[in-house]
Short mmCIF file of C-alpha atoms in Angstrom, two decimals:
data_model
loop_
_atom_site.label_atom_id
_atom_site.label_comp_id
_atom_site.label_asym_id
_atom_site.label_seq_id
_atom_site.Cartn_x
_atom_site.Cartn_y
_atom_site.Cartn_z
CA MET A 1 0.00 0.00 0.00
CA VAL A 2 1.38 3.37 -1.03
CA PHE A 3 0.36 6.64 0.62
CA SER A 4 0.95 9.95 -1.13
CA ILE A 5 1.40 13.26 0.67
CA GLU A 6 1.03 15.37 -2.47
CA SER A 7 -2.12 17.47 -2.60
CA PRO A 8 -4.44 16.14 -5.33
CA SER A 9 -5.19 18.45 -8.23
CA LYS A 10 -8.71 19.86 -8.38
CA PRO A 11 -10.84 18.05 -11.00
CA PRO A 12 -12.25 20.29 -13.75
CA LEU A 13 -15.97 21.09 -13.84
CA PRO A 14 -17.85 18.90 -16.35
CA PHE A 15 -18.52 20.58 -19.69
CA TYR A 16 -22.31 20.28 -19.54
CA LYS A 17 -22.36 21.94 -16.13
CA THR A 18 -20.27 24.78 -17.50
CA VAL A 19 -22.66 25.16 -20.45
CA LEU A 20 -25.69 25.24 -18.16
CA CYS A 21 -24.06 27.78 -15.90
CA VAL A 22 -23.14 30.04 -18.84
CA LEU A 23 -26.62 29.64 -20.32
CA CYS A 24 -28.25 30.60 -17.02
CA VAL A 25 -26.02 33.66 -16.75
CA LEU A 26 -26.81 34.69 -20.35
CA ILE A 27 -30.54 34.29 -19.75
CA LEU A 28 -30.35 36.44 -16.65
CA ILE A 29 -28.33 39.07 -18.52
CA VAL A 30 -30.84 39.10 -21.44
CA ASN A 31 -33.68 39.30 -18.96
CA GLY A 32 -32.03 42.28 -17.29
CA PHE A 33 -31.50 44.12 -20.58
CA SER A 34 -35.03 43.29 -21.71
CA LEU A 35 -36.52 44.57 -18.50
CA ALA A 36 -34.47 47.75 -18.74
CA ARG A 37 -35.47 48.33 -22.40
CA ASN A 38 -39.14 47.56 -21.74
CA LEU A 39 -39.16 49.84 -18.76
CA GLU A 40 -37.64 52.61 -20.85
CA SER A 41 -40.19 52.05 -23.62
CA LEU A 42 -43.03 52.12 -21.13
CA ASN A 43 -41.69 55.30 -19.61
CA ASP A 44 -41.44 56.88 -23.10
CA ALA A 45 -45.00 55.85 -23.91
CA LYS A 46 -46.17 57.21 -20.61
CA VAL A 47 -44.39 60.50 -21.30
CA LEU A 48 -45.96 60.73 -24.76
CA GLN A 49 -49.41 60.08 -23.32
CA SER A 50 -48.91 62.76 -20.73
CA GLN A 51 -47.60 65.10 -23.41
CA GLY A 52 -50.70 64.54 -25.59
CA ALA A 53 -52.97 65.21 -22.65
CA ARG A 54 -51.12 68.45 -21.88
CA VAL A 55 -51.42 69.56 -25.54
CA VAL A 56 -55.19 69.05 -25.44
CA ASP A 57 -55.40 70.96 -22.17
CA ARG A 58 -53.32 73.85 -23.54
CA VAL A 59 -55.43 74.09 -26.71
CA GLN A 60 -58.63 74.08 -24.70
CA ALA A 61 -57.13 76.71 -22.44
CA LEU A 62 -56.37 78.87 -25.47
CA ASN A 63 -59.96 78.58 -26.61
CA VAL A 64 -61.14 79.61 -23.17
CA LEU A 65 -58.69 82.52 -23.07
CA VAL A 66 -59.93 83.87 -26.42
CA THR A 67 -63.55 83.50 -25.36
CA ASP A 68 -62.91 85.19 -22.00
CA ALA A 69 -61.00 88.01 -23.72
CA GLU A 70 -63.98 88.75 -25.98
CA SER A 71 -66.38 88.59 -23.03
CA ASN A 72 -64.24 90.90 -20.91
CA LEU A 73 -63.93 93.34 -23.83
CA ARG A 74 -67.73 93.47 -24.19
CA GLY A 75 -68.00 94.00 -20.47
CA TYR A 76 -65.63 96.93 -20.73
CA PHE A 77 -67.66 98.40 -23.61
CA LEU A 78 -70.87 98.13 -21.62
CA SER A 79 -69.61 99.21 -18.19
CA GLY A 80 -66.44 101.14 -18.85
CA ILE A 81 -64.68 99.39 -15.93
CA ASP A 82 -60.96 99.12 -16.47
CA SER A 83 -60.67 95.70 -14.74
CA TYR A 84 -62.31 94.12 -17.76
CA LEU A 85 -59.70 95.68 -19.97
CA ARG A 86 -56.89 94.38 -17.75
CA GLN A 87 -58.30 90.84 -18.11
CA VAL A 88 -58.08 91.22 -21.86
CA VAL A 89 -54.43 92.26 -21.67
CA ARG A 90 -53.67 89.40 -19.29
CA ALA A 91 -55.39 86.93 -21.61
CA ARG A 92 -53.18 88.08 -24.47
CA GLY A 93 -50.00 87.48 -22.43
CA GLU A 94 -51.29 84.13 -21.21
CA ALA A 95 -52.08 83.11 -24.79
CA ASP A 96 -48.50 83.87 -25.83
CA ARG A 97 -47.19 81.65 -23.00
CA GLN A 98 -49.57 78.85 -23.96
CA PHE A 99 -48.35 79.01 -27.56
CA ALA A 100 -44.72 78.84 -26.40
CA GLN A 101 -45.46 75.75 -24.29
CA LEU A 102 -47.41 74.15 -27.14
CA ARG A 103 -44.50 74.67 -29.53
CA GLY A 104 -42.26 72.84 -27.05
CA LEU A 105 -44.75 69.99 -26.65
CA LEU A 106 -45.31 69.63 -30.41
CA ALA A 107 -41.66 70.02 -31.45
CA ASP A 108 -41.54 66.38 -32.70
CA ASN A 109 -44.78 66.68 -34.72
CA PRO A 110 -44.43 68.92 -37.82
CA ASN A 111 -48.11 68.63 -38.83
CA GLN A 112 -49.29 69.76 -35.46
CA LEU A 113 -46.80 72.62 -35.51
CA LYS A 114 -48.38 73.83 -38.77
CA ASN A 115 -51.82 73.67 -37.22
CA LEU A 116 -50.49 75.44 -34.14
CA ALA A 117 -49.01 78.22 -36.31
CA GLN A 118 -52.33 78.63 -38.10
CA LEU A 119 -54.14 78.75 -34.77
CA GLN A 120 -51.71 81.33 -33.47
CA ASN A 121 -52.32 83.50 -36.53
CA LEU A 122 -56.07 83.27 -36.00
CA VAL A 123 -55.70 84.18 -32.32
CA ARG A 124 -53.47 87.11 -33.16
CA ARG A 125 -55.96 88.28 -35.79
CA ASP A 126 -58.74 87.98 -33.23
CA PHE A 127 -56.77 90.02 -30.68
CA ALA A 128 -55.94 92.56 -33.42
CA GLY A 129 -59.67 92.92 -34.11
CA MET A 130 -60.22 93.52 -30.42
CA ASP A 131 -57.58 96.23 -30.47
CA ASP A 132 -59.37 97.89 -33.42
CA MET A 133 -62.68 97.84 -31.61
CA LEU A 134 -61.05 99.31 -28.51
CA ARG A 135 -59.64 102.20 -30.54
CA VAL A 136 -63.03 102.77 -32.22
CA TYR A 137 -64.68 102.72 -28.81
CA ARG A 138 -62.34 105.34 -27.49
CA VAL A 139 -62.86 107.56 -30.54
CA GLY A 140 -66.45 107.06 -31.68
CA GLY A 141 -68.19 105.45 -28.79
CA LEU A 142 -70.36 102.41 -28.38
CA ASN A 143 -72.30 102.86 -31.67
CA ASP A 144 -69.17 102.58 -33.76
CA VAL A 145 -68.12 99.55 -31.72
CA ALA A 146 -71.41 97.89 -32.48
CA LYS A 147 -70.82 98.39 -36.13
CA ILE A 148 -67.27 96.93 -35.92
CA ALA A 149 -68.53 94.04 -33.79
CA HIS A 150 -71.14 93.32 -36.36
CA SER A 151 -68.50 93.33 -39.06
CA LEU A 152 -66.18 91.12 -36.97
CA GLY A 153 -68.99 88.70 -36.29
CA ASP A 154 -69.45 88.29 -39.95
CA ASP A 155 -65.64 87.66 -40.26
CA GLY A 156 -65.85 84.14 -38.73
CA THR A 157 -62.45 84.29 -36.97
CA VAL A 158 -63.83 82.90 -33.74
CA ASP A 159 -65.37 79.97 -35.54
CA GLU A 160 -62.10 79.26 -37.27
CA ILE A 161 -60.30 79.35 -33.94
CA ARG A 162 -62.77 76.90 -32.45
CA LEU A 163 -62.52 74.68 -35.50
CA MET A 164 -58.70 74.70 -35.32
CA VAL A 165 -58.84 73.92 -31.62
CA VAL A 166 -61.13 70.99 -32.34
CA ILE A 167 -58.81 69.78 -35.11
CA ILE A 168 -55.69 69.97 -32.94
CA ALA A 169 -57.49 68.30 -30.00
CA GLN A 170 -58.86 65.57 -32.26
CA GLU A 171 -55.43 64.87 -33.73
CA GLN A 172 -53.98 64.72 -30.23
CA ARG A 173 -56.71 62.33 -29.15
CA GLU A 174 -56.02 60.10 -32.14
CA LEU A 175 -52.30 60.28 -31.46
CA LEU A 176 -52.98 59.51 -27.81
CA ALA A 177 -55.12 56.52 -28.77
CA THR A 178 -52.39 55.28 -31.11
CA ARG A 179 -49.76 55.70 -28.43
CA SER A 180 -52.01 53.98 -25.88
CA ALA A 181 -52.42 51.05 -28.24
CA ALA A 182 -48.66 50.94 -28.79
CA TYR A 183 -48.13 51.20 -25.07
CA ASN A 184 -50.51 48.31 -24.40
CA ARG A 185 -48.89 46.27 -27.16
CA ASP A 186 -45.40 46.95 -25.81
CA TYR A 187 -46.56 46.19 -22.30
CA ARG A 188 -48.11 42.90 -23.42
CA ASN A 189 -44.98 41.97 -25.38
CA ALA A 190 -42.78 42.87 -22.44
CA VAL A 191 -44.89 40.76 -20.10
CA MET A 192 -44.82 37.79 -22.47
CA LEU A 193 -41.10 38.15 -23.06
CA GLY A 194 -40.44 38.44 -19.32
CA ILE A 195 -42.56 35.37 -18.63
CA GLY A 196 -40.71 33.41 -21.34
CA ILE A 197 -37.32 34.46 -20.07
CA ASN A 198 -38.32 33.66 -16.48
CA LEU A 199 -39.61 30.24 -17.53
CA GLY A 200 -36.32 29.56 -19.31
CA ALA A 201 -34.37 30.74 -16.27
CA ILE A 202 -36.51 28.56 -13.97
CA LEU A 203 -35.92 25.56 -16.25
CA VAL A 204 -32.17 26.12 -16.24
CA VAL A 205 -32.17 26.66 -12.47
CA LEU A 206 -34.11 23.41 -12.00
CA LEU A 207 -31.62 21.55 -14.18
CA PHE A 208 -28.76 23.12 -12.27
CA TYR A 209 -30.42 22.22 -8.97
CA ARG A 210 -30.78 18.63 -10.14
CA LEU A 211 -27.10 18.50 -11.03
CA ILE A 212 -26.11 20.07 -7.71
CA ARG A 213 -28.33 17.60 -5.86
CA GLN A 214 -26.79 14.67 -7.73
CA SER A 215 -23.31 16.03 -7.05
CA PHE A 216 -24.16 16.51 -3.37
CA PHE A 217 -25.44 12.98 -2.89
CA SER A 218 -22.53 11.61 -4.90
CA GLY A 219 -20.16 13.54 -2.63
CA VAL A 220 -21.99 12.22 0.45
CA GLN A 221 -21.74 8.67 -0.82
CA ALA A 222 -18.08 9.14 -1.69
CA GLN A 223 -17.45 10.61 1.77
CA GLN A 224 -19.25 7.73 3.44
CA ALA A 225 -17.28 5.26 1.36
CA LEU A 226 -14.07 7.08 2.25
CA GLU A 227 -14.97 7.07 5.95
CA THR A 228 -15.74 3.36 5.76
CA ALA A 229 -12.44 2.71 3.99
CA ASN A 230 -10.60 4.84 6.55
CA GLN A 231 -12.23 2.98 9.42
CA THR A 232 -11.37 -0.34 7.83
CA LEU A 233 -7.83 0.83 7.19
CA GLU A 234 -7.46 2.17 10.73
CA SER A 235 -8.77 -1.06 12.24
CA THR A 236 -6.47 -3.06 9.97
CA VAL A 237 -3.48 -0.90 10.88
CA ALA A 238 -4.36 -1.12 14.58
CA LEU A 239 -4.70 -4.89 14.30
CA ARG A 240 -1.41 -5.25 12.42
CA THR A 241 0.33 -2.92 14.87
CA GLU A 242 -0.96 -4.91 17.82
CA GLN A 243 0.10 -8.15 16.15
CA LEU A 244 3.58 -6.79 15.47
CA SER A 245 3.81 -5.47 19.02
CA VAL A 246 2.77 -8.83 20.45
CA LEU A 247 5.22 -10.56 18.11
CA SER A 248 8.01 -8.21 19.18
CA ARG A 249 7.30 -8.82 22.85
CA HIS A 250 7.11 -12.54 22.23
CA LEU A 251 10.46 -12.46 20.45
CA ILE A 252 11.98 -10.54 23.37
CA SER A 253 10.58 -13.09 25.80
CA VAL A 254 11.78 -16.00 23.66
CA ALA A 255 15.21 -14.39 23.31
CA GLU A 256 15.54 -14.04 27.08
CA GLU A 257 14.43 -17.62 27.57
CA GLU A 258 16.94 -18.78 24.98
CA LYS A 259 19.70 -16.75 26.58
CA SER A 260 18.86 -18.24 29.98
CA ARG A 261 18.83 -21.76 28.61
CA LEU A 262 22.08 -21.26 26.73
CA ALA A 263 23.74 -19.68 29.78
CA ARG A 264 22.59 -22.58 31.93
CA GLU A 265 23.89 -25.18 29.48
CA LEU A 266 27.22 -23.40 29.10
CA HIS A 267 27.59 -23.08 32.85
CA ASP A 268 26.57 -26.60 33.69
CA GLU A 269 27.75 -28.81 30.86
CA MET A 270 30.68 -26.85 29.48
CA GLY A 271 31.77 -25.95 33.01
CA ALA A 272 31.73 -29.59 34.05
CA ASN A 273 33.75 -30.60 30.98
CA LEU A 274 36.32 -27.87 31.56
CA THR A 275 36.58 -28.87 35.20
CA ALA A 276 37.20 -32.52 34.27
CA ILE A 277 39.87 -31.45 31.79
CA SER A 278 41.51 -29.31 34.47
CA ILE A 279 41.56 -32.20 36.93
CA ASP A 280 43.13 -34.52 34.39
CA LEU A 281 45.72 -31.91 33.42
CA ASN A 282 46.64 -31.37 37.08
CA ALA A 283 47.05 -35.11 37.67
CA VAL A 284 49.20 -35.65 34.58
CA SER A 285 51.24 -32.51 35.32
CA GLU A 286 52.05 -33.74 38.85
CA ARG A 287 53.36 -37.02 37.49
CA LEU A 288 55.43 -35.56 34.67
CA ARG A 289 56.87 -32.66 36.63
CA THR A 290 59.81 -34.74 37.95
CA GLN A 291 60.16 -37.28 35.17
CA GLN A 292 59.63 -35.18 32.02
CA PRO A 293 59.81 -31.48 32.78
CA GLN A 294 59.43 -30.51 29.14
CA LEU A 295 56.06 -32.26 28.83
CA ALA A 296 55.06 -30.74 32.17
CA ARG A 297 55.72 -27.24 30.81
CA MET A 298 53.59 -28.02 27.74
CA LEU A 299 50.83 -29.14 30.06
CA GLU A 300 51.18 -25.87 31.99
CA ARG A 301 50.68 -23.92 28.79
CA ALA A 302 47.64 -26.08 27.99
CA ARG A 303 46.36 -25.42 31.48
CA ALA A 304 46.78 -21.64 31.01
CA THR A 305 44.80 -21.88 27.79
CA LEU A 306 42.16 -23.79 29.70
CA VAL A 307 41.97 -21.03 32.29
CA ASP A 308 41.47 -18.44 29.50
CA THR A 309 38.72 -20.62 28.06
CA VAL A 310 37.04 -20.73 31.46
CA GLN A 311 37.20 -16.93 31.64
CA LEU A 312 35.75 -16.66 28.10
CA LYS A 313 32.96 -19.01 29.05
CA ARG A 314 32.23 -16.94 32.13
CA ARG A 315 32.07 -13.71 30.10
CA ILE A 316 29.72 -15.37 27.60
CA VAL A 317 27.50 -16.59 30.41
CA GLU A 318 27.50 -13.15 32.03
CA ASN A 319 26.52 -11.54 28.75
CA LEU A 320 23.71 -14.02 28.26
CA ARG A 321 22.41 -13.87 31.82
CA PRO A 322 24.20 -11.78 34.49
CA SER A 323 24.86 -13.93 37.53
CA LEU A 324 24.77 -10.89 39.82
CA LEU A 325 21.18 -10.29 38.77
CA ASP A 326 20.13 -13.72 40.04
CA ASN A 327 22.50 -14.04 42.98
CA LEU A 328 22.71 -10.53 44.48
CA GLY A 329 19.71 -8.76 42.99
CA LEU A 330 18.91 -5.95 40.57
CA SER A 331 20.56 -3.16 42.56
CA ALA A 332 23.95 -4.89 42.73
CA ALA A 333 23.82 -5.83 39.03
CA VAL A 334 23.03 -2.26 37.92
CA GLN A 335 25.67 -0.73 40.19
CA SER A 336 28.30 -3.21 39.04
CA TYR A 337 27.49 -2.62 35.38
CA CYS A 338 27.59 1.16 35.83
CA ALA A 339 30.95 0.93 37.59
CA GLU A 340 32.48 -1.18 34.82
CA PHE A 341 30.90 1.09 32.18
CA GLY A 342 32.63 4.07 33.74
CA GLN A 343 35.99 2.24 33.78
CA LEU A 344 35.75 1.11 30.16
CA THR A 345 34.42 4.37 28.63
CA THR A 346 35.98 7.01 30.97
CA ILE A 347 32.49 8.50 31.33
CA ASP A 348 31.50 9.50 34.84
CA CYS A 349 28.61 7.09 35.45
CA GLU A 350 26.77 7.63 38.71
CA ALA A 351 24.31 4.93 39.82
CA LEU A 352 21.61 5.96 42.30
CA VAL A 353 19.88 2.67 43.02
CA GLU A 354 17.63 1.98 45.97
CA ARG A 355 17.80 -1.43 47.67
CA THR A 356 14.02 -1.76 47.43
CA VAL A 357 14.32 -2.55 43.73
CA ASP A 358 15.52 -6.06 44.64
CA ALA A 359 11.89 -6.93 45.31
CA ALA A 360 11.30 -6.99 41.54
CA GLY A 361 10.69 -10.37 39.93
CA PRO A 362 13.02 -12.02 37.41
CA MET A 363 11.19 -10.63 34.36
CA HIS A 364 11.13 -7.12 35.78
CA ALA A 365 14.78 -7.33 36.79
CA ILE A 366 16.07 -8.53 33.42
CA ALA A 367 13.91 -5.98 31.55
CA VAL A 368 15.27 -3.06 33.60
CA PHE A 369 18.83 -4.37 33.33
CA ARG A 370 18.58 -4.71 29.52
CA ILE A 371 17.17 -1.16 29.27
CA VAL A 372 20.11 0.13 31.32
CA GLN A 373 22.54 -1.82 29.12
CA GLU A 374 21.09 -0.49 25.86
CA ALA A 375 20.79 3.09 27.13
CA LEU A 376 24.41 3.21 28.37
CA ASN A 377 25.55 1.59 25.15
CA ASN A 378 23.88 4.40 23.15
CA VAL A 379 25.38 7.02 25.46
CA ALA A 380 28.87 5.60 24.89
CA LYS A 381 28.44 5.48 21.12
CA TYR A 382 26.45 8.58 20.20
CA ALA A 383 25.88 11.03 23.05
CA ARG A 384 29.44 12.40 23.40
CA ALA A 385 28.63 12.93 27.08
CA SER A 386 30.98 13.30 30.04
CA THR A 387 28.47 12.43 32.75
CA VAL A 388 25.54 10.03 32.93
CA ILE A 389 23.28 9.42 35.91
CA VAL A 390 21.27 6.22 36.39
CA HIS A 391 18.49 6.51 38.95
CA LEU A 392 16.43 3.43 39.83
CA ALA A 393 13.82 3.38 42.57
CA VAL A 394 10.42 2.03 43.55
CA GLU A 395 7.63 4.60 43.53
CA ARG A 396 3.96 3.76 44.00
CA ASP A 397 4.49 0.04 43.34
CA CYS A 398 6.38 0.78 40.13
CA LEU A 399 9.98 0.42 39.12
CA VAL A 400 10.97 3.90 37.98
CA LEU A 401 14.13 4.19 35.87
CA GLU A 402 15.66 7.47 34.74
CA ILE A 403 18.88 7.74 32.72
CA SER A 404 20.09 11.26 31.86
CA ASP A 405 23.30 12.53 30.29
CA ASN A 406 24.83 15.87 29.37
CA GLY A 407 25.59 14.98 25.76
CA VAL A 408 24.44 16.43 22.46
CA GLY A 409 20.87 15.28 22.98
CA ILE A 410 18.51 13.42 20.72
CA ASP A 411 16.36 14.86 17.99
CA THR A 412 12.62 14.25 18.30
CA ASP A 413 12.37 12.91 14.75
CA ALA A 414 15.28 10.56 15.40
CA ALA A 415 13.57 9.24 18.52
CA LEU A 416 10.47 8.39 16.45
CA ALA A 417 12.36 7.00 13.45
CA PRO A 418 11.42 3.41 12.54
CA LYS A 419 15.10 2.40 12.42
CA SER A 420 15.71 3.32 16.07
CA HIS A 421 15.98 -0.35 16.97
CA GLY A 422 17.58 0.27 20.35
CA LEU A 423 14.86 2.65 21.47
CA LEU A 424 12.16 0.38 20.06
CA GLY A 425 13.62 -2.58 21.94
CA MET A 426 13.67 -0.64 25.20
CA ARG A 427 10.11 0.54 24.65
CA GLU A 428 8.88 -2.99 23.87
CA ARG A 429 10.55 -4.37 27.01
CA ALA A 430 8.71 -1.78 29.08
CA LEU A 431 5.40 -2.41 27.29
CA LEU A 432 5.86 -6.17 27.71
CA LEU A 433 5.42 -5.71 31.47
CA GLY A 434 2.60 -3.16 31.19
CA GLY A 435 4.81 -0.11 31.70
CA ASN A 436 5.60 2.97 29.66
CA PHE A 437 8.74 4.40 28.13
CA THR A 438 9.60 7.95 27.07
CA VAL A 439 12.60 9.68 25.50
CA ARG A 440 12.97 13.46 25.77
CA ARG A 441 15.51 16.23 25.94
CA GLY A 442 17.27 16.75 29.24
CA VAL A 443 17.04 19.66 31.63
CA ASN A 444 17.48 23.06 29.92
CA ASP A 445 17.36 21.25 26.57
CA CYS A 446 20.74 19.66 27.30
CA GLY A 447 21.44 15.98 26.75
CA THR A 448 18.91 13.17 26.70
CA CYS A 449 16.67 11.75 29.39
CA ILE A 450 15.21 8.25 29.20
CA GLU A 451 12.37 7.38 31.55
CA ALA A 452 10.72 4.02 32.09
CA SER A 453 8.03 3.04 34.57
CA ILE A 454 7.16 -0.63 35.06
CA PRO A 455 4.53 -1.78 37.56
CA LEU A 456 5.71 -4.41 40.02
CA ALA A 457 2.45 -6.35 39.66
CA THR A 458 2.54 -9.49 37.56
CA ALA A 459 2.30 -7.74 34.24
CA ALA A 460 3.64 -10.68 32.30
CA ALA A 461 0.51 -12.71 32.99
CA SER A 462 -1.73 -9.96 31.63
CA HIS A 463 0.20 -10.02 28.36
CA GLY A 464 0.12 -13.80 28.04
CA VAL A 465 3.87 -14.14 28.44
CA GLU A 466 5.49 -16.58 30.80
CA VAL A 467 9.23 -16.57 31.23
CA ALA A 468 11.01 -19.04 33.48
CA ALA A 469 13.26 -17.44 36.06
CA THR A 470 16.73 -18.79 35.72
CA THR A 471 19.35 -18.65 38.40
CA THR A 472 22.94 -19.11 37.55
CA PRO A 473 24.72 -20.61 40.58
CA ALA A 474 28.10 -19.48 41.57
CA ALA A 475 31.10 -21.32 40.08
CA PRO A 476 31.61 -24.68 41.81
CA ALA A 477 34.67 -25.54 43.77
CA LEU A 478 36.15 -27.52 40.91
CA LEU A 479 36.36 -24.40 38.73
CA ASP A 480 37.83 -22.55 41.63
CA HIS A 481 40.39 -25.33 41.87
CA VAL A 482 41.25 -24.78 38.20
CA GLN A 483 41.84 -21.12 38.84
CA HIS A 484 43.72 -21.54 42.10
CA ALA A 485 45.96 -24.31 40.80
CA LYS A 486 48.02 -21.71 38.99
CA PRO A 487 48.38 -18.28 40.51
CA ALA A 488 47.16 -15.70 38.09
CA ALA A 489 45.97 -12.16 38.02
CA PRO A 490 42.48 -11.66 39.42
CA ALA A 491 39.74 -12.02 36.88
CA PRO A 492 38.01 -8.90 35.68
CA PRO A 493 34.55 -8.15 36.97
CA SER A 494 31.91 -10.47 35.65
CA ILE A 495 30.45 -8.04 33.22
CA SER A 496 31.34 -7.67 29.60
CA GLU A 497 32.32 -4.66 27.61
CA PRO A 498 29.25 -2.94 26.20
CA ARG A 499 28.31 -4.41 22.87
CA ARG A 500 28.41 -2.11 19.87
CA PRO A 501 24.94 -1.70 18.44
CA ALA A 502 24.03 -2.19 14.84
CA GLY A 503 25.00 0.59 12.48
CA ASP A 504 21.38 1.59 11.77
CA ARG A 505 20.48 2.54 15.32
CA ILE A 506 19.57 6.10 16.09
CA PRO A 507 21.87 7.68 18.70
CA THR A 508 20.38 8.83 21.99
#
């Protein structure tokens, strides 16, 4: 199984989804433009309708102004009151303003402008006739005015004005009806177009919703499948990890059993054979010492070689299973190993071991001793330290081990590396007995500190591991006889030089 840490590239959006999205956007844009154009057209039609209505009102107002001017002029002729004359002058000015406004309203209609010009001429001619009658009145009196009025009545100017007003109003009403029809038609077309565009937009939105819904449920199913696969993978990894951990602990237990058995066989069988050889060599040497001194010296050399072999056997046995651990207890074994470690490596090794640790069982004792061996071995090889402190005590029914040095320290990634076989072995020995094991930087980020806590309860039973406790008896008297037969230098302490770890171990 291969795991990749590279971030996966984002998959492109399917083409049909892109087309639907673009189509929906285009429909909405067209709908927006259509609504804007229709609204503008409706506003224009509304303005034109209002303009037509104002034209009709202005024309009617002109007709009223002319009629009122004639009435006020007659009132002035009959009563001589000047207020009637002022109303005539005001009507003339108001008529000029109405014509100016009408020209502005009818600027886009040339035919109506012609009619308006004709109407204006008629109105001006009517007001000119009024001015003539006013001058006649002031000169000749009311009789002359009656004559002029009679002549003006026969002129028909007022009827022409009324007819022109009717024509202009009728044309405006027809134009207003036409514009109303166009307005209604544009309104109906705009409504139909808006409905069509909205229906198309709704259809596209429904299709898009269907695609989104399918994508959502597909994503949910894919997520559920991924979660199921992850759970299966996690359970498989946890199961394989537990199996490997159990296998590792079993191998450690089997290795210790095999070491104990091999140490016992070497001590018992090989020791007995070497003792018998020593006895025979001593007997033959005593007989040949006076008769054949040369053969006696050869036997002495053979005996010296035998003594070296006995020492080699003892070192092998001590490496396989320390006799101090079984005979004198865990505290003596750890202190002795620390003392010899300091002599061999010139590193100041201080052992702070409480006597209460001797209450630990054989499995606990050998596990702690192997952890101390491996930790000091790593210190000698990698730490470049000048001082190391080994503290072993019993706290709260647990064997508590702490090994700290003042070396270069260990990197966190190196401590977790899969090739840190030494650290993994120490951790598995602690876990085998239900304990825990940690590796961290020392005080003030200086050096390395290894901590292990192993409960003194029978943890081996809870893990399904049974290891026979092996005791290596002290050397029998016959071996002592082999050593004492020839004076020699005292044997070195019964602890071997620290073994060099494999080249792929991570330094502590």
